[in-house]
Amino acid sequence: MDADRPASARLASTEDEWLWGWDTTPGIVSVWADQRGRAIIWRRLPGAGELVREDARFRPWLLLDRLDDLLHFGKRLAREGDATSDTQITYRRLDGSGALRYFVSATDARTLAAAVLHGATHRLGRRVTHLRELGQQELLVLPPEEQYLVITGRTYFRDLTFDQLHRLQFDLETTGLDARRDRMFMVAVRFPNGETEVLEARGEADADEADLIRRLVATIRTADPDVIENHNLHGFDLPFLDQRARTLGVPLVLGRLDEPGLRQRAARRGAAVGVPEDGRRMRFVAPGRELIDTLDAVRRHDFSTRELPGHGLKVVARHLGIARPEREYVRGDQIHATYRTDPDRIRRYATDDVEEVAELSRMLGGAAFALAQMAPRRYERLADAGAATGVIDPLLVRAYLRSGVALPAHEPSDGTPHSGAALHLFAAGVAQRVVKTDVASLYPSLMRAYRIGPERDTLGALLALVDRLVDWRLSAKNAARAAPAGSAERHANEAKSAAMKIVVNSAYGYLAAGGGLTRFADVHAANEVTRRGRETLDLMCRELAARGVTLLEADTDGVYFAVPEGWTEADERRVVTEVAALLPPLVQLEFEGRYAAMLSHEPKNYALLGYDGKLVLRGVAFRSSRAEPFGEAFLKEAIRLLLVGDVPGVRDAYLDVIRSLRRRALPTHDVSSRVRLTKSPAQYLQTRDKRRELSYEAMLGSGRTSWSVGERVRVYRTAKGDGGLVEHSSDGVVRPDAEDRRDYHVEHYVRLLRDTFAARLARAFRMEDFDEVFADADQHSLFASTIDSIRPVLTSIAQT
C-alpha cells in the first residue's frame, strides 16, 4: 500500500472515507465560515501554486438528543425532504441507539440556536442563554469551520506538500514584556520565498510605533501567506501586537478578509483571559490564514522524545543543529538597550530568530500538517490540539455522520477505577551490555488483536480507524526509508508516519479517559486492554529471563535487559526474535538498540552509554528544566565516567566542582534554577508575611515589583540567604559581558551537589562506597587508597 496513491484509490472503502474524508478537492490552505452558513475556502493549486478563493454555502447544523425543544416552531420545522417555503429548520433521525440521534440544520445558526434555547428554557423552567448550558449529554455543536469540513468531507492540504505552503515568519522586538506600557521598535519578517526584511520604528513617539504596525500589516497583506508562524506566537507576539494596535488605534487587518481586528478562540495555551488566576486562555484567529506557534510542535516533540533541554527557541535550535555557528545572541532584557548602541547587532539577532523559526517549523511541524490532511479541523487548531479529543473526536464525528448513525452522548464515569499500566524495575545500579527491545504501540496493538473497543461504538469506528492508521503508517515509514535523505518526499512521509503514530498511540488514552472526557470513554474496555498488556509484558519478561539475560526495566514501551559477557549482537537479536514469535498477533517486538552500559536509577529514570560513546539521559532525575546547570553538568560527566568504570574519575569530578564553587569560579547562571512564576505580585504580597519564597524574593530584591503569571526567571540563593535574579528572559542565554556578581551561597550549593545530584548515583554503589566517593573534600587523602578498588554495583529488586 502506498501512502501517496491517488485520492480515488484512497477513497475505495467506507473506512478510508472515515479517515481521509471523501471530497477530493485539492489544495485547501484555509477555511473560514460563519453562523450565516457562508464558507470561504482558499486553495493553493498544486503545481502552479496559484491561490484561488471559493465562496460556498452550507447549512449550519447540530446534533440533539430530542426534538422537544424545536416543536414550538410548528410548520417552520420539517423533516428533510418534506421542507416547504415556510420551513426554517429541517431534521433527520439518525440510525442506531446513540443518544444524539437528531441532525438538525438551518440556513442560519443563530435561528437554530435561538429556537433550541427557547424550547429548552420552556422545558427546564429556567432561562437558558447559551447552548453550552445544556451540556454534551444533550447536544453536539461544532465551530462553523468544522461543521463545514465534517459535512462536506473536505480536509486541508490534499495533494500539497509542506514546502508548497506559503509560510511567513515574523518576530517582534519590544522595549519590555508589558504591552500596556512597553512598545514595539522592530519587527523581523521572513517571506515565503526565504528572503528577510527588518522593519523599524523611525522614532520613539507613539506615531512612529503606529507607523511600524501599519507597515507590518501592509507587508503581510502584500506577501499574502497561507500561514504565519513564530515561536510563542500566541503567548507573546500576537497578544502584544493586538494590545499595541488597540492602544494606538491602528486597524490590525492580518487576515485575508478586509475586516480589522483579530478574532479569539478558547485554547489550552495562549494569552490569559480576564484574571490570570482563572487559568482561562485564548488564541487569536486571522480569517484566511493559519496562525502557527512552533512552541506547540516543540512541546509535542519533547513529550514523545523527552530529549530537549528546554523549549525556548534558542536552546531548541542549538540542540537540533539549526542554529548557525555565527548566530547572534543577546539577553532578552538587554535587547532594546543594545539596539540603541549597536542596531546592526539586533537586526542580525532578529533575523536569526525568524530564520530559526522557519527551519524549526519545517523540521517539527510536519505532523500537524499531516493531521490536517485527515481530521476535519482547521490546521492551526490541530497544531495545538491533544491527539485524543483534538484529533480522534473529529474523525469519529465525521465517521458517524457519514454513515448516518447516531452518536453517543458524553456520559459520566460509573465509578470503576482505571487500572494503571505495568511498570517493573528489576534491578538498579550499573549494568553492562544492555539491549532495548521496543513493543511498537502495545496497547493499540492489543486493541486490534483482541478487538477491544468502546462498547458504545456501535459502528466500530475507533478500531477501524486504528487499523487503517497502522497500515498507512507502515506504508509511510517504508516510503520514507526508500526516499533520498533530506528529500521532500522523505520529509513528507516521515511527517505522515509521525502524525499517524500520534493518533494511534492516543487511542488507548481516548478509551481510558475518565469523567466523560471523551465521547466513547469505556474504562472497562481500557482495563481489559491493560490486563492483556500486563499478560503480554509478563510473558516477554519470563521468556527473556529464561534465555539467560538479566532484566533491568520493563514497561509498555519495551524491556531493557543485560546480556552475558561474550554475547554478540547476533545473539542479542536472536533472543528478541525468539520471544517476538511467542507474542499475540499484531504485537510486534523489535530490536531497538544496544548499549555499552546503563545506570538504572528509578523507573523511567536512567542513563545509557552507547558503544559509540554517546550518552543518553532519560527522566526528570537526570534532565529537568528547573535543575541548576552546574549540577546537571556534573551529573553528565560523572555518569559518563561511572559507566566506563572510572570511579576515581567520578571522585575527581565531584571535588573539581566543590573547588570551583568555593573559588567562585562558576558563573552565577550555573548555580541558578529556572522557575515559573505562578503568583501575581498582589497574590505573593498577601502571603509574604507568613511564607517567603525564594523566586519572588529574588524579583523584589532586584527591583522588580511587577511581573506576569507564567513568566520564567532564573534565581539563586545569595550568600546572605536571600534570592538573587540572574535573568528574566525566555532565551536562557547570558552574554559574556553581562554583570555577574557571583555572590551565591557557596556551602548551600556544595550541599546541593551532594544531597541532590550525587545522590542520584547512589544506586550504583554500596552505601559505604558511596560515602567514600562523595566524602568531604578535605578527606580526599584519607580515602585515596581505597577509591581505586571501588566498583559500581547492580542490585536486584524483588518484585511484588
Short mmCIF file of C-alpha atoms in Angstrom, two decimals, residues 64 66-80 82-84 86-92 103-105 112 115:
data_model
loop_
_atom_site.label_atom_id
_atom_site.label_comp_id
_atom_site.label_asym_id
_atom_site.label_seq_id
_atom_site.Cartn_x
_atom_site.Cartn_y
_atom_site.Cartn_z
CA LEU A 64 -29.73 16.88 19.56
CA ARG A 66 -34.58 15.18 21.30
CA LEU A 67 -36.81 17.32 19.09
CA ASP A 68 -38.87 18.61 22.03
CA ASP A 69 -37.06 21.94 22.12
CA LEU A 70 -37.95 22.66 18.48
CA LEU A 71 -41.59 21.65 18.38
CA HIS A 72 -42.68 25.21 19.14
CA PHE A 73 -41.51 26.10 15.60
CA GLY A 74 -44.57 24.33 14.20
CA LYS A 75 -44.68 24.35 10.40
CA ARG A 76 -41.31 26.06 10.28
CA LEU A 77 -39.79 22.70 11.38
CA ALA A 78 -39.86 19.84 8.86
CA ARG A 79 -38.23 16.54 8.13
CA GLU A 80 -35.53 16.64 5.46
CA ASP A 82 -40.55 17.46 3.34
CA ALA A 83 -39.49 21.10 3.51
CA THR A 84 -41.83 23.81 2.20
CA ASP A 86 -42.26 28.08 5.34
CA THR A 87 -39.57 25.69 6.62
CA GLN A 88 -36.66 27.26 8.51
CA ILE A 89 -35.27 24.21 10.32
CA THR A 90 -35.01 20.67 8.97
CA TYR A 91 -34.17 17.45 10.76
CA ARG A 92 -33.49 13.81 10.15
CA PHE A 103 -29.42 16.00 12.92
CA VAL A 104 -30.96 19.47 12.66
CA SER A 105 -29.93 22.29 10.36
CA LEU A 112 -31.23 27.34 15.11
CA ALA A 115 -35.04 28.02 18.66
#
